[in-house]
Amino acid sequence: MQRYANPFTPTFGIVPPFMAGRTYVIEDILNALDEGPGDPNLATIFIGARGTGKTALLSYLANEATRHGWISVNVVAGPGMLEDMYQQTKIAAREFIETSESPKLKGITIAQLFGIEWEAAPREELNWRSRMSELIAGLEKYGIGLLFTIDEVSASLDEMVSFASTYQLFVREGKRVGLLMAGLPHQVSMLLRSESISFLRRCVQHRLSGVSDAEIASALKLTIESGGRTASPEAIDGMLHAIGGFPFMMQLVGYRSWGLNPAAREITFEDVERGVTLAQQDLDARVLDPTYYELSRGDIRFLDAMLEDDGVSDLADIAERMGVTSNYASKYRARLVEQGIVGTRGRGRVAFDMPHFREYLLEKKQE
């Protein structure tokens, strides 16, 4: 009996076969790669809670950059990040590079149009900026840009601050470089408050939240059809209701629903019902639990006070339920907004922004 290979990818950072939503963001970045230096979208930060698709979006754009004449260097913010960037710059064209201690550019090839060769030169003690400048200058001779992507940005990492300061100089010197970053809201907020790299505040910022049901439905159908199967209209509706616009939940629900009867031609509503239960358990363990356990007691008290409202909550009501002043409650509101868990809905009003988190908290209260 034939088993259909599962096309869903519920793994952080893996580019799904069909991206749900984010069309306008992708278009802005790809247009910027074509325009080159001067386009503001060449310095962009993606901000969002866990599961909103930040890493997958970075990976997708890094892959697409090659089609637009750029080499991409992709790292996660952490110790050794700068040296990794330098090494990855050469590895990105490893088919054409001869390893040497201090390479000198002879020629370049990318996407079967250009070629890169290096010849040995006398060893010189150069700092990171100088070594990167040499590589960038060599690439620029052939119109090739260098795109840096940094995931999980952290304001507490010294190398992150060093990179940002040097990158600003690359931009001022007119180098053909681009920078895409992604991080949790509170980490990005801390980074942007750093006085030593204040130029990052001028980066284009995209806050990634939920995706519309229409875009989710389209991506679901295309993904299912790409794997050779179909889904009943009731099954698609059941998936949409459970997904709630959450990109990572779409992959979880699709993956679990597909895997229950992988030899069947059609995914049924019964498959989806069982798949949703399994997907919710996955979401709790991989996204919601880690988010919850990072919260302070005050954060949880604030969120618990919001649960008494069906949708939007007034800050004054929350403060009264907490037994504190509105000014005191507003401190927790600011923290939770930074983390992407709640969002403002006008003056003095808030609501849950992180999909599924309200329902998660309601279950916690019943435990």
CSV table of C-alpha atoms in Angstrom, one decimal:
chain,number,residue,atom,x,y,z
A,1,MET,CA,0.0,0.0,0.0
A,2,GLN,CA,1.4,3.4,-1.0
A,3,ARG,CA,2.3,5.8,1.8
A,4,TYR,CA,2.3,9.5,0.8
A,5,ALA,CA,5.4,11.4,2.1
A,6,ASN,CA,4.4,14.0,4.6
A,7,PRO,CA,5.1,17.5,3.1
A,8,PHE,CA,4.5,19.5,6.4
A,9,THR,CA,7.6,20.7,8.3
A,10,PRO,CA,6.9,21.3,12.0
A,11,THR,CA,10.6,22.0,12.7
A,12,PHE,CA,11.8,25.5,13.6
A,13,GLY,CA,13.7,27.1,10.7
A,14,ILE,CA,12.8,24.6,8.0
A,15,VAL,CA,11.3,26.5,5.0
A,16,PRO,CA,7.8,25.0,4.3
A,17,PRO,CA,7.0,24.2,0.7
A,18,PHE,CA,4.5,27.0,0.6
A,19,MET,CA,4.8,30.1,2.9
A,20,ALA,CA,1.5,31.3,4.4
A,21,GLY,CA,1.2,35.0,4.2
A,22,ARG,CA,4.2,37.4,4.5
A,23,THR,CA,3.9,38.2,0.8
A,24,TYR,CA,4.4,41.9,1.1
A,25,VAL,CA,7.4,41.4,3.4
A,26,ILE,CA,9.0,39.0,1.0
A,27,GLU,CA,8.4,41.4,-1.9
A,28,ASP,CA,9.9,44.3,0.0
A,29,ILE,CA,13.1,42.4,0.8
A,30,LEU,CA,13.6,40.9,-2.7
A,31,ASN,CA,13.0,44.3,-4.3
A,32,ALA,CA,15.6,45.7,-2.0
A,33,LEU,CA,18.1,43.1,-3.1
A,34,ASP,CA,17.6,44.1,-6.7
A,35,GLU,CA,17.8,47.8,-5.9
A,36,GLY,CA,21.0,47.5,-3.8
A,37,PRO,CA,22.6,50.0,-1.4
A,38,GLY,CA,20.2,52.8,-0.3
A,39,ASP,CA,17.1,50.7,-0.1
A,40,PRO,CA,15.9,50.9,3.6
A,41,ASN,CA,14.7,47.3,3.5
A,42,LEU,CA,18.3,46.0,3.3
A,43,ALA,CA,18.4,46.5,7.1
A,44,THR,CA,15.3,44.8,8.5
A,45,ILE,CA,14.3,43.2,11.8
A,46,PHE,CA,11.6,40.6,12.1
A,47,ILE,CA,10.0,40.6,15.6
A,48,GLY,CA,7.6,38.0,16.9
A,49,ALA,CA,6.8,35.5,19.5
A,50,ARG,CA,7.8,31.8,19.2
A,51,GLY,CA,6.1,30.0,16.4
A,52,THR,CA,5.3,33.1,14.2
A,53,GLY,CA,7.7,32.0,11.5
A,54,LYS,CA,10.6,34.3,12.0
A,55,THR,CA,13.3,31.7,11.4
A,56,ALA,CA,11.6,30.1,8.5
A,57,LEU,CA,11.2,33.5,6.9
A,58,LEU,CA,14.9,34.3,7.4
A,59,SER,CA,15.8,30.9,5.8
A,60,TYR,CA,13.5,31.5,2.8
A,61,LEU,CA,14.9,35.0,2.1
A,62,ALA,CA,18.5,33.7,2.4
A,63,ASN,CA,17.8,31.0,-0.1
A,64,GLU,CA,16.1,33.5,-2.5
A,65,ALA,CA,19.0,36.0,-2.2
A,66,THR,CA,21.2,33.8,-4.4
A,67,ARG,CA,18.7,34.2,-7.2
A,68,HIS,CA,19.2,37.9,-6.9
A,69,GLY,CA,23.0,38.0,-7.1
A,70,TRP,CA,23.8,37.9,-3.4
A,71,ILE,CA,25.7,35.5,-1.1
A,72,SER,CA,24.0,34.9,2.2
A,73,VAL,CA,25.7,34.3,5.5
A,74,ASN,CA,23.4,32.9,8.2
A,75,VAL,CA,24.2,32.7,11.9
A,76,VAL,CA,22.5,32.5,15.2
A,77,ALA,CA,23.6,35.2,17.7
A,78,GLY,CA,26.1,33.5,20.1
A,79,PRO,CA,29.8,33.3,21.0
A,80,GLY,CA,32.0,33.0,18.0
A,81,MET,CA,29.4,34.7,15.7
A,82,LEU,CA,31.9,37.0,14.0
A,83,GLU,CA,34.4,34.4,13.1
A,84,ASP,CA,31.6,32.1,11.9
A,85,MET,CA,30.4,34.9,9.6
A,86,TYR,CA,33.9,35.2,8.1
A,87,GLN,CA,34.2,31.5,7.5
A,88,GLN,CA,30.7,31.2,6.2
A,89,THR,CA,31.3,33.9,3.6
A,90,LYS,CA,34.0,31.7,2.0
A,91,ILE,CA,32.0,28.5,2.5
A,92,ALA,CA,29.1,30.1,0.6
A,93,ALA,CA,31.2,29.8,-2.5
A,94,ARG,CA,33.3,26.8,-1.4
A,95,GLU,CA,33.1,25.1,-4.8
A,96,PHE,CA,35.3,27.9,-6.2
A,97,ILE,CA,37.6,28.6,-3.2
A,98,GLU,CA,41.1,27.4,-2.6
A,99,THR,CA,41.8,27.5,1.1
A,100,SER,CA,44.6,29.7,2.3
A,101,GLU,CA,45.5,31.7,5.3
A,102,SER,CA,45.1,35.1,3.6
A,103,PRO,CA,43.2,34.7,0.3
A,104,LYS,CA,43.4,37.1,-2.5
A,105,LEU,CA,40.5,37.3,-4.9
A,106,LYS,CA,41.0,36.4,-8.6
A,107,GLY,CA,37.5,35.7,-9.9
A,108,ILE,CA,34.0,34.8,-8.9
A,109,THR,CA,31.1,32.7,-9.9
A,110,ILE,CA,27.6,32.5,-8.5
A,111,ALA,CA,24.5,30.7,-9.8
A,112,GLN,CA,26.6,29.3,-12.7
A,113,LEU,CA,27.2,32.8,-14.0
A,114,PHE,CA,30.4,33.9,-12.2
A,115,GLY,CA,33.3,32.0,-10.5
A,116,ILE,CA,35.5,32.7,-7.4
A,117,GLU,CA,39.1,31.7,-7.0
A,118,TRP,CA,41.6,32.6,-4.3
A,119,GLU,CA,45.3,32.7,-4.5
A,120,ALA,CA,47.6,32.6,-1.5
A,121,ALA,CA,49.1,35.9,-0.2
A,122,PRO,CA,51.5,36.6,2.6
A,123,ARG,CA,49.8,36.3,6.0
A,124,GLU,CA,48.8,39.6,7.5
A,125,GLU,CA,47.3,40.2,10.9
A,126,LEU,CA,44.0,41.8,10.1
A,127,ASN,CA,41.0,42.4,12.4
A,128,TRP,CA,37.5,41.1,11.6
A,129,ARG,CA,36.4,44.3,9.9
A,130,SER,CA,39.4,44.4,7.6
A,131,ARG,CA,39.1,40.7,6.7
A,132,MET,CA,35.4,41.1,5.9
A,133,SER,CA,36.1,44.3,4.0
A,134,GLU,CA,38.5,42.4,1.7
A,135,LEU,CA,35.9,39.8,0.9
A,136,ILE,CA,33.1,42.3,0.4
A,137,ALA,CA,35.3,44.4,-1.9
A,138,GLY,CA,36.2,41.3,-4.0
A,139,LEU,CA,32.5,40.4,-4.4
A,140,GLU,CA,31.5,43.9,-5.3
A,141,LYS,CA,33.8,43.9,-8.3
A,142,TYR,CA,31.3,41.5,-9.9
A,143,GLY,CA,28.2,43.1,-8.5
A,144,ILE,CA,27.7,40.4,-5.8
A,145,GLY,CA,26.2,41.5,-2.5
A,146,LEU,CA,26.7,40.0,0.9
A,147,LEU,CA,23.6,39.4,3.0
A,148,PHE,CA,23.9,38.7,6.7
A,149,THR,CA,21.1,37.0,8.5
A,150,ILE,CA,21.1,36.8,12.3
A,151,ASP,CA,18.6,34.8,14.2
A,152,GLU,CA,17.8,35.0,17.9
A,153,VAL,CA,19.4,38.4,18.4
A,154,SER,CA,20.5,39.1,21.9
A,155,ALA,CA,21.3,42.5,23.4
A,156,SER,CA,23.5,40.9,26.1
A,157,LEU,CA,26.0,39.4,23.5
A,158,ASP,CA,29.1,41.6,23.1
A,159,GLU,CA,29.7,40.2,19.6
A,160,MET,CA,26.2,41.3,18.5
A,161,VAL,CA,27.0,44.9,19.5
A,162,SER,CA,30.4,44.7,17.8
A,163,PHE,CA,28.9,43.4,14.6
A,164,ALA,CA,26.2,46.1,14.6
A,165,SER,CA,28.8,48.8,15.1
A,166,THR,CA,30.9,47.5,12.2
A,167,TYR,CA,28.0,46.9,9.9
A,168,GLN,CA,27.1,50.6,10.3
A,169,LEU,CA,30.5,51.4,9.0
A,170,PHE,CA,30.0,49.1,6.0
A,171,VAL,CA,26.8,51.0,5.2
A,172,ARG,CA,28.5,54.4,5.5
A,173,GLU,CA,31.2,53.2,3.2
A,174,GLY,CA,28.6,52.3,0.5
A,175,LYS,CA,29.4,48.6,0.6
A,176,ARG,CA,27.0,46.2,-1.0
A,177,VAL,CA,25.7,44.6,2.2
A,178,GLY,CA,22.3,43.7,3.7
A,179,LEU,CA,21.2,42.7,7.1
A,180,LEU,CA,18.2,40.7,8.2
A,181,MET,CA,17.7,39.9,11.9
A,182,ALA,CA,15.0,38.1,13.9
A,183,GLY,CA,14.3,37.9,17.5
A,184,LEU,CA,11.8,37.7,20.3
A,185,PRO,CA,10.1,41.1,21.1
A,186,HIS,CA,11.8,41.6,24.5
A,187,GLN,CA,15.3,40.8,23.1
A,188,VAL,CA,14.8,43.1,20.1
A,189,SER,CA,13.5,45.9,22.4
A,190,MET,CA,16.6,45.6,24.6
A,191,LEU,CA,18.9,45.6,21.6
A,192,LEU,CA,17.3,48.8,20.1
A,193,ARG,CA,17.7,50.5,23.5
A,194,SER,CA,21.4,50.1,23.4
A,195,GLU,CA,23.1,53.5,23.0
A,196,SER,CA,26.2,52.0,21.4
A,197,ILE,CA,24.2,50.8,18.3
A,198,SER,CA,21.4,53.3,18.1
A,199,PHE,CA,21.5,53.2,14.3
A,200,LEU,CA,19.6,49.9,14.5
A,201,ARG,CA,16.5,51.9,15.5
A,202,ARG,CA,16.3,53.1,11.9
A,203,CYS,CA,16.0,49.6,10.6
A,204,VAL,CA,12.7,48.5,9.0
A,205,GLN,CA,10.7,46.6,11.6
A,206,HIS,CA,8.2,43.9,10.8
A,207,ARG,CA,6.1,42.5,13.7
A,208,LEU,CA,5.1,39.1,12.7
A,209,SER,CA,1.7,38.0,14.2
A,210,GLY,CA,-1.1,35.9,12.9
A,211,VAL,CA,-1.8,35.1,9.2
A,212,SER,CA,-5.3,35.4,7.7
A,213,ASP,CA,-7.5,32.3,7.4
A,214,ALA,CA,-7.6,32.8,3.6
A,215,GLU,CA,-3.8,32.7,3.3
A,216,ILE,CA,-3.6,29.7,5.7
A,217,ALA,CA,-6.3,27.8,3.7
A,218,SER,CA,-4.4,28.5,0.5
A,219,ALA,CA,-1.1,27.2,1.9
A,220,LEU,CA,-2.8,24.2,3.4
A,221,LYS,CA,-4.4,23.1,0.1
A,222,LEU,CA,-1.2,23.7,-1.9
A,223,THR,CA,0.9,21.8,0.6
A,224,ILE,CA,-1.5,18.8,0.7
A,225,GLU,CA,-1.8,18.7,-3.1
A,226,SER,CA,2.0,18.9,-3.5
A,227,GLY,CA,2.1,15.6,-1.5
A,228,GLY,CA,-0.3,13.9,-3.8
A,229,ARG,CA,-3.3,14.0,-1.5
A,230,THR,CA,-6.6,15.9,-1.0
A,231,ALA,CA,-8.6,17.1,2.0
A,232,SER,CA,-12.3,17.4,2.4
A,233,PRO,CA,-13.8,20.9,2.9
A,234,GLU,CA,-14.7,19.9,6.4
A,235,ALA,CA,-11.2,18.9,7.1
A,236,ILE,CA,-9.8,22.2,5.9
A,237,ASP,CA,-12.3,24.1,8.0
A,238,GLY,CA,-11.3,22.0,11.0
A,239,MET,CA,-7.7,22.8,10.5
A,240,LEU,CA,-8.3,26.5,10.1
A,241,HIS,CA,-10.3,26.6,13.4
A,242,ALA,CA,-7.5,24.9,15.3
A,243,ILE,CA,-4.6,26.9,13.6
A,244,GLY,CA,-5.9,30.3,14.5
A,245,GLY,CA,-3.5,32.1,12.1
A,246,PHE,CA,-0.4,30.7,13.8
A,247,PRO,CA,2.2,29.6,11.2
A,248,PHE,CA,3.9,27.0,13.3
A,249,MET,CA,0.5,25.5,14.4
A,250,MET,CA,-0.3,25.1,10.7
A,251,GLN,CA,2.7,22.9,10.2
A,252,LEU,CA,1.9,20.9,13.4
A,253,VAL,CA,-1.8,20.4,12.5
A,254,GLY,CA,-1.0,19.5,8.9
A,255,TYR,CA,1.8,17.1,9.9
A,256,ARG,CA,-0.3,15.3,12.6
A,257,SER,CA,-3.5,15.1,10.5
A,258,TRP,CA,-1.5,13.7,7.5
A,259,GLY,CA,0.3,11.1,9.6
A,260,LEU,CA,-2.7,9.4,11.0
A,261,ASN,CA,-3.6,7.7,7.6
A,262,PRO,CA,-0.7,8.3,5.3
A,263,ALA,CA,-1.8,5.8,2.8
A,264,ALA,CA,-5.3,7.3,2.3
A,265,ARG,CA,-5.9,9.5,-0.7
A,266,GLU,CA,-8.0,12.0,1.3
A,267,ILE,CA,-7.5,13.6,4.7
A,268,THR,CA,-10.8,13.4,6.5
A,269,PHE,CA,-12.4,15.5,9.2
A,270,GLU,CA,-11.8,12.5,11.6
A,271,ASP,CA,-8.1,12.7,10.8
A,272,VAL,CA,-8.1,16.4,11.6
A,273,GLU,CA,-10.0,15.9,14.9
A,274,ARG,CA,-7.3,13.5,16.1
A,275,GLY,CA,-4.5,15.4,14.5
A,276,VAL,CA,-5.5,18.6,16.2
A,277,THR,CA,-5.3,17.0,19.7
A,278,LEU,CA,-1.8,15.8,19.0
A,279,ALA,CA,-0.8,19.1,17.5
A,280,GLN,CA,-2.0,21.0,20.6
A,281,GLN,CA,0.1,18.8,22.8
A,282,ASP,CA,3.1,19.6,20.6
A,283,LEU,CA,2.4,23.3,20.7
A,284,ASP,CA,2.1,23.3,24.4
A,285,ALA,CA,5.4,21.5,24.9
A,286,ARG,CA,7.4,23.4,22.2
A,287,VAL,CA,6.0,26.9,22.3
A,288,LEU,CA,3.5,27.7,25.1
A,289,ASP,CA,5.2,26.0,28.0
A,290,PRO,CA,8.6,27.7,27.4
A,291,THR,CA,6.8,31.1,27.1
A,292,TYR,CA,4.8,30.6,30.3
A,293,TYR,CA,7.8,29.6,32.4
A,294,GLU,CA,9.7,32.7,31.4
A,295,LEU,CA,6.9,34.9,32.9
A,296,SER,CA,7.2,36.5,36.3
A,297,ARG,CA,4.5,36.1,39.0
A,298,GLY,CA,3.4,39.6,38.2
A,299,ASP,CA,3.1,38.9,34.5
A,300,ILE,CA,0.9,35.9,35.3
A,301,ARG,CA,-1.3,37.9,37.7
A,302,PHE,CA,-1.8,40.5,34.9
A,303,LEU,CA,-2.7,37.8,32.3
A,304,ASP,CA,-5.0,36.0,34.8
A,305,ALA,CA,-6.9,39.3,35.3
A,306,MET,CA,-7.4,39.5,31.5
A,307,LEU,CA,-9.1,36.1,31.4
A,308,GLU,CA,-12.3,37.5,32.9
A,309,ASP,CA,-12.9,39.4,29.7
A,310,ASP,CA,-13.9,37.7,26.4
A,311,GLY,CA,-11.8,39.9,24.2
A,312,VAL,CA,-10.4,43.4,24.9
A,313,SER,CA,-9.5,44.3,28.5
A,314,ASP,CA,-9.4,47.8,30.1
A,315,LEU,CA,-6.2,48.4,32.1
A,316,ALA,CA,-8.3,50.0,34.9
A,317,ASP,CA,-10.2,46.7,35.3
A,318,ILE,CA,-7.1,44.7,35.2
A,319,ALA,CA,-5.5,46.8,37.9
A,320,GLU,CA,-8.6,46.6,40.1
A,321,ARG,CA,-8.6,42.8,39.8
A,322,MET,CA,-4.9,42.7,40.7
A,323,GLY,CA,-5.4,45.0,43.6
A,324,VAL,CA,-2.9,47.5,42.3
A,325,THR,CA,-2.8,51.0,40.8
A,326,SER,CA,-3.1,51.5,37.0
A,327,ASN,CA,0.4,52.9,36.9
A,328,TYR,CA,1.7,49.7,38.6
A,329,ALA,CA,-0.3,47.5,36.2
A,330,SER,CA,1.0,49.4,33.2
A,331,LYS,CA,4.5,48.2,34.0
A,332,TYR,CA,3.4,44.6,33.4
A,333,ARG,CA,1.5,45.6,30.3
A,334,ALA,CA,4.7,47.1,28.8
A,335,ARG,CA,6.6,43.9,29.6
A,336,LEU,CA,4.0,41.6,28.1
A,337,VAL,CA,3.7,43.8,25.0
A,338,GLU,CA,7.5,43.6,24.5
A,339,GLN,CA,7.2,39.8,24.7
A,340,GLY,CA,4.5,39.7,22.0
A,341,ILE,CA,2.0,38.0,24.3
A,342,VAL,CA,-0.5,40.9,24.5
A,343,GLY,CA,-1.0,43.9,22.3
A,344,THR,CA,-2.6,47.3,22.7
A,345,ARG,CA,-6.1,48.0,21.4
A,346,GLY,CA,-6.2,51.8,21.9
A,347,ARG,CA,-5.6,53.9,24.9
A,348,GLY,CA,-5.7,51.9,28.1
A,349,ARG,CA,-6.9,48.7,26.4
A,350,VAL,CA,-5.1,45.4,25.7
A,351,ALA,CA,-5.9,41.9,24.3
A,352,PHE,CA,-4.0,38.7,23.7
A,353,ASP,CA,-1.8,38.8,20.6
A,354,MET,CA,-0.1,35.4,20.9
A,355,PRO,CA,-2.4,32.8,19.4
A,356,HIS,CA,-3.6,30.0,21.7
A,357,PHE,CA,-2.1,31.6,24.8
A,358,ARG,CA,-5.4,32.6,26.3
A,359,GLU,CA,-6.8,29.1,26.0
A,360,TYR,CA,-3.6,27.7,27.4
A,361,LEU,CA,-3.9,29.9,30.5
A,362,LEU,CA,-7.5,28.9,31.0
A,363,GLU,CA,-6.4,25.3,31.1
A,364,LYS,CA,-3.6,26.1,33.5
A,365,LYS,CA,-6.1,27.6,36.0
A,366,GLN,CA,-8.1,24.4,35.9
A,367,GLU,CA,-5.1,22.2,36.8
